[in-house]
CSV table of C-alpha atoms and ligand atoms in Angstrom, one decimal:
chain,number,residue,atom,x,y,z
I,1,MET,CA,-30.4,22.1,61.4
I,2,THR,CA,-27.2,21.0,58.9
I,3,SER,CA,-26.0,17.5,59.1
I,4,ILE,CA,-23.1,18.4,60.9
I,5,GLN,CA,-25.0,19.7,63.9
I,6,ALA,CA,-26.5,17.5,64.5
I,7,ASN,CA,-24.2,15.0,64.0
I,8,LEU,CA,-22.2,17.0,66.7
I,9,GLN,CA,-24.9,16.2,69.1
I,10,ALA,CA,-25.7,13.2,68.4
I,11,VAL,CA,-21.9,12.2,69.7
I,12,LYS,CA,-22.0,14.8,72.4
I,13,SER,CA,-25.5,12.5,74.1
I,14,ARG,CA,-22.4,9.0,73.6
I,15,LEU,CA,-19.8,11.3,74.8
I,16,ALA,CA,-22.6,12.1,77.9
I,17,ARG,CA,-23.8,8.8,78.4
I,18,ALA,CA,-20.4,7.3,78.1
I,19,LEU,CA,-19.8,9.7,81.0
I,20,HIS,CA,-22.3,9.4,82.8
I,21,ASP,CA,-22.4,5.7,82.9
I,22,SER,CA,-18.4,5.3,84.4
I,23,GLY,CA,-19.7,7.4,87.2
I,24,ARG,CA,-17.7,10.5,85.5
I,25,ALA,CA,-18.7,14.6,86.0
I,26,PRO,CA,-20.2,15.4,82.9
I,27,ASP,CA,-17.3,18.0,81.3
I,28,ASP,CA,-14.5,15.2,82.3
I,29,ALA,CA,-13.3,14.7,79.0
I,30,VAL,CA,-13.1,17.0,76.2
I,31,LEU,CA,-14.6,16.4,72.2
I,32,MET,CA,-12.3,17.0,70.0
I,33,ALA,CA,-13.6,17.5,66.0
I,34,VAL,CA,-11.0,16.1,63.8
I,35,SER,CA,-11.3,17.9,60.6
I,36,LYS,CA,-8.9,16.7,58.3
I,37,THR,CA,-9.8,16.5,55.1
I,38,TRP,CA,-12.4,19.0,55.4
I,39,PRO,CA,-13.4,22.2,54.2
I,40,ALA,CA,-12.8,25.2,55.8
I,41,GLN,CA,-17.6,26.1,55.7
I,42,CYS,CA,-17.8,22.5,57.3
I,43,VAL,CA,-15.3,24.1,60.4
I,44,ARG,CA,-18.0,27.0,60.0
I,45,GLU,CA,-20.9,24.9,60.7
I,46,ALA,CA,-19.8,23.0,63.6
I,47,ALA,CA,-17.9,26.1,65.5
I,48,ALA,CA,-21.6,28.1,64.9
I,49,ALA,CA,-23.7,24.5,66.2
I,50,GLY,CA,-20.8,25.4,69.6
I,51,GLN,CA,-17.7,23.4,68.7
I,52,ARG,CA,-14.6,25.0,69.7
I,53,VAL,CA,-11.8,22.5,70.0
I,54,PHE,CA,-10.4,21.3,66.6
I,55,GLY,CA,-7.7,18.3,65.6
I,56,GLU,CA,-5.4,18.7,61.9
I,57,ASN,CA,-2.9,15.4,60.9
I,58,TYR,CA,-1.6,17.2,57.7
I,59,VAL,CA,0.1,21.0,58.5
I,60,GLN,CA,-0.3,22.6,55.4
I,61,GLU,CA,-4.2,22.1,55.3
I,62,GLY,CA,-4.2,22.3,59.0
I,63,VAL,CA,-2.4,25.9,58.6
I,64,ALA,CA,-4.8,27.1,55.5
I,65,LYS,CA,-7.7,25.8,57.5
I,66,ILE,CA,-7.0,27.9,60.6
I,67,ALA,CA,-6.0,31.2,58.4
I,68,ASP,CA,-9.9,30.5,56.3
I,69,VAL,CA,-11.7,30.1,59.3
I,70,ALA,CA,-10.6,33.0,61.2
I,71,LEU,CA,-12.3,32.3,64.5
I,72,PRO,CA,-9.9,33.5,67.5
I,73,GLU,CA,-11.6,31.7,69.9
I,74,LEU,CA,-11.3,28.1,68.5
I,75,GLU,CA,-9.1,25.9,69.8
I,76,TRP,CA,-6.8,23.9,67.0
I,77,HIS,CA,-4.5,21.1,67.9
I,78,PHE,CA,-2.4,18.9,65.6
I,79,ILE,CA,-2.4,14.7,66.3
I,80,GLY,CA,-1.2,13.7,62.4
I,81,PRO,CA,2.7,12.5,62.2
I,82,LEU,CA,5.4,15.7,62.3
I,83,GLN,CA,8.5,16.0,60.5
I,84,SER,CA,11.6,18.3,61.4
I,85,ASN,CA,11.0,21.2,58.9
I,86,LYS,CA,7.4,21.2,59.5
I,87,THR,CA,7.8,22.2,63.5
I,88,ARG,CA,8.0,25.6,62.9
I,89,LEU,CA,4.3,26.1,60.7
I,90,VAL,CA,3.6,24.1,63.8
I,91,ALA,CA,4.8,25.9,66.5
I,92,GLU,CA,3.6,29.0,65.3
I,93,HIS,CA,0.0,28.1,63.9
I,94,PHE,CA,-0.7,25.3,66.8
I,95,ASP,CA,-2.4,25.0,70.4
I,96,TRP,CA,-1.6,22.1,71.1
I,97,VAL,CA,0.1,19.0,69.1
I,98,HIS,CA,-0.9,15.2,69.9
I,99,SER,CA,2.0,13.4,68.4
I,100,ILE,CA,5.4,14.3,70.2
I,101,GLU,CA,7.2,11.1,70.0
I,102,ARG,CA,10.8,12.1,69.2
I,103,LEU,CA,12.5,14.8,72.0
I,104,LYS,CA,14.6,16.4,68.6
I,105,ILE,CA,11.0,17.3,67.2
I,106,ALA,CA,9.9,18.1,70.7
I,107,GLN,CA,12.4,20.3,71.1
I,108,ARG,CA,12.0,22.3,67.7
I,109,LEU,CA,8.8,22.7,68.8
I,110,SER,CA,10.1,24.6,72.1
I,111,ASP,CA,12.9,26.7,70.3
I,112,GLN,CA,10.1,27.7,67.6
I,113,ARG,CA,7.5,28.3,70.0
I,114,GLY,CA,9.8,31.0,71.4
I,115,GLU,CA,9.2,33.4,74.8
I,116,ALA,CA,5.9,35.1,73.1
I,117,ARG,CA,3.0,32.8,73.1
I,118,PRO,CA,2.0,31.4,75.8
I,119,PRO,CA,4.0,27.4,75.7
I,120,LEU,CA,2.4,24.9,73.2
I,121,GLN,CA,0.1,21.9,75.3
I,122,VAL,CA,1.4,18.9,73.6
I,123,CYS,CA,0.7,14.9,74.6
I,124,VAL,CA,3.7,12.2,74.0
I,125,GLN,CA,2.2,9.6,71.9
I,126,VAL,CA,2.9,5.8,73.1
I,127,ASN,CA,2.6,2.5,70.7
I,128,VAL,CA,-0.3,0.5,72.5
I,129,SER,CA,-0.4,-2.1,69.7
I,130,GLY,CA,3.0,-3.7,69.6
I,131,GLU,CA,4.1,-4.4,66.7
I,132,GLN,CA,1.3,-3.8,65.1
I,133,SER,CA,2.2,-0.2,64.7
I,134,LYS,CA,4.9,2.1,63.4
I,135,SER,CA,3.8,5.4,65.4
I,136,GLY,CA,4.3,6.1,68.5
I,137,ILE,CA,7.5,5.7,71.6
I,138,GLU,CA,7.2,2.5,73.1
I,139,PRO,CA,5.7,2.3,76.2
I,140,ALA,CA,8.8,1.6,78.2
I,141,HIS,CA,10.8,5.1,77.3
I,142,CYS,CA,7.7,6.8,77.6
I,143,LEU,CA,8.4,8.0,80.8
I,144,GLU,CA,12.4,9.0,80.0
I,145,LEU,CA,11.1,11.3,76.9
I,146,ALA,CA,8.1,12.8,78.7
I,147,GLN,CA,10.4,14.3,81.4
I,148,ALA,CA,12.0,15.5,79.0
I,149,VAL,CA,10.0,17.2,77.4
I,150,ALA,CA,8.4,18.7,80.4
I,151,ARG,CA,11.9,20.7,80.9
I,152,LEU,CA,10.8,22.3,77.7
I,153,PRO,CA,10.1,26.0,77.8
I,154,GLY,CA,8.5,26.4,75.2
I,155,LEU,CA,6.1,23.8,75.7
I,156,ARG,CA,3.5,22.1,78.8
I,157,LEU,CA,3.3,18.7,78.9
I,158,ARG,CA,-0.2,17.8,78.8
I,159,GLY,CA,-0.6,14.1,78.8
I,160,LEU,CA,-0.3,11.4,76.9
I,161,MET,CA,-1.9,10.5,73.4
I,162,CYS,CA,-2.8,6.5,72.0
I,163,ILE,CA,-3.9,5.5,68.3
I,164,PRO,CA,-4.4,1.7,68.7
I,165,GLU,CA,-4.7,-0.1,65.8
I,166,PRO,CA,-8.1,-1.3,65.3
I,167,VAL,CA,-9.2,-4.6,66.7
I,168,ASP,CA,-12.8,-5.9,66.3
I,169,ASP,CA,-13.0,-7.9,69.9
I,170,PRO,CA,-13.5,-4.6,72.2
I,171,VAL,CA,-11.9,-6.6,75.5
I,172,ARG,CA,-8.6,-6.9,73.5
I,173,GLN,CA,-9.5,-2.4,71.7
I,174,ARG,CA,-10.3,-1.3,76.0
I,175,ALA,CA,-6.9,-2.8,77.2
I,176,ARG,CA,-4.7,-0.4,74.2
I,177,PHE,CA,-6.4,2.7,76.8
I,178,ALA,CA,-6.3,0.9,80.0
I,179,MET,CA,-2.1,0.1,79.2
I,180,LEU,CA,-2.7,5.1,78.5
I,181,ARG,CA,-3.8,5.2,81.2
I,182,GLU,CA,-1.5,2.9,83.5
I,183,LEU,CA,1.0,4.4,81.6
I,184,ARG,CA,0.2,7.7,83.1
I,185,ASP,CA,-0.5,6.7,86.5
I,186,GLU,CA,3.4,5.6,86.4
I,187,LEU,CA,4.4,8.7,84.8
I,188,VAL,CA,2.5,10.6,87.7
I,189,ARG,CA,4.1,8.6,90.3
I,190,GLY,CA,7.2,9.6,88.7
I,191,GLY,CA,6.3,13.5,89.5
I,192,LEU,CA,5.5,14.7,86.4
I,193,THR,CA,2.0,16.4,86.4
I,194,LEU,CA,-0.5,14.8,83.8
I,195,ASP,CA,-4.4,15.9,83.3
I,196,THR,CA,-5.1,14.9,80.0
I,197,LEU,CA,-4.9,11.4,78.2
I,198,SER,CA,-5.7,11.3,75.0
I,199,MET,CA,-8.2,8.5,73.7
I,200,GLY,CA,-11.2,6.7,71.3
I,201,MET,CA,-12.5,7.8,68.3
I,202,SER,CA,-15.6,7.6,66.0
I,203,ASP,CA,-15.9,4.0,66.3
I,204,ASP,CA,-14.2,3.0,70.1
I,205,LEU,CA,-15.4,6.2,72.6
I,206,GLU,CA,-17.4,4.8,74.7
I,207,LEU,CA,-14.7,2.0,75.1
I,208,ALA,CA,-11.7,5.3,76.2
I,209,ILE,CA,-14.3,7.0,78.1
I,210,ALA,CA,-14.8,3.7,80.7
I,211,GLU,CA,-10.9,3.4,80.6
I,212,GLY,CA,-10.6,7.4,81.8
I,213,SER,CA,-10.0,9.3,78.6
I,214,THR,CA,-9.7,12.7,78.8
I,215,MET,CA,-10.4,14.1,75.2
I,216,ILE,CA,-11.8,12.1,72.5
I,217,ARG,CA,-10.8,12.4,68.9
I,218,VAL,CA,-13.8,12.2,66.6
I,219,GLY,CA,-14.2,12.7,63.0
I,220,SER,CA,-16.4,10.6,60.8
I,221,ALA,CA,-19.1,10.7,63.0
I,222,ILE,CA,-19.3,13.8,62.7
I,223,PHE,CA,-18.3,15.1,59.0
I,224,GLY,CA,-19.2,11.7,57.4
I,225,ALA,CA,-17.3,9.7,56.0
I,226,ARG,CA,-14.0,11.1,54.7
I,227,ASN,CA,-12.6,9.9,50.7
I,228,ASN,CA,-8.4,9.4,51.8
I,229,SER,CA,-7.9,9.1,48.3
I,230,GLY,CA,-8.3,12.7,48.6
I,231,ALA,CA,-6.4,12.8,52.0
I,232,GLN,CA,-2.8,15.3,50.8
I,233,GLY,CA,0.3,13.0,52.7
I,234,GLU,CA,2.3,15.0,54.2
V,1,PLP,C1,-8.5,10.8,61.7
V,1,PLP,C2,-8.7,11.2,63.1
V,1,PLP,C3,-9.3,10.8,64.2
V,1,PLP,C4,-10.8,10.4,63.7
V,1,PLP,O1,-11.1,9.4,63.5
V,1,PLP,P1,-12.5,9.3,62.8
V,1,PLP,O2,-12.7,7.5,62.9
V,1,PLP,O3,-12.9,9.9,61.5
V,1,PLP,O4,-13.3,9.6,64.1
V,1,PLP,C5,-8.6,11.0,65.5
V,1,PLP,N1,-7.1,10.8,66.2
V,1,PLP,C6,-6.7,10.6,65.0
V,1,PLP,C7,-4.8,10.6,64.7
V,1,PLP,C8,-7.0,10.5,64.1
V,1,PLP,O5,-5.5,10.8,62.8
């Protein structure tokens, strides 16, 4: 067994235990393998171990990897910051986008997705860390953006996503995840149909699962520590 396959098994056991400890069903959350900065071969190894859902942060790197891996059974999620000049590539090559924080980007994605393809599955990214973070929409404006996104024909709004700035105190970290869950509940009361809470990474997946995460995004615990100097910016 390769180390990627062993790591994948270890993460799946952590996920299973966390779901069990929260009294949730074993299939209640999806594991996304975040393959940013790792070559196509690493994705193939994870795929050979049964992993189907992959996440990428950088548009060009992701699009090239999707073509290189060329396994139609895989599902590709875009989870990084998205500029308007890159929306077409994302609309044409990815299945999901988790990082919707502006209506203009959502409108472009919807137009560029076109009607021939199934709608792009999307989450609105929320800033749950206040002034410490610049990415994600403010919670107070989330309902308005989510309602507008839900009306776009090329997109299907699935839920909310957050990337809390890491804090040492697990109680505070967990409170951020709780904030996203409460916001989701508020949006559902506002009439939206949402089934996804995209939250939890290598270091905090248990806290996120305890607060209702339905999709954890795990990179380093599967593929190893990233060499950030090698990561390409957008
Ligand atoms: C890199 C990244 C992850 C994975 O982080 P790890 O700590 O390596 O598990 C998850 N979500 C987003 C948005 C990321 O950029």
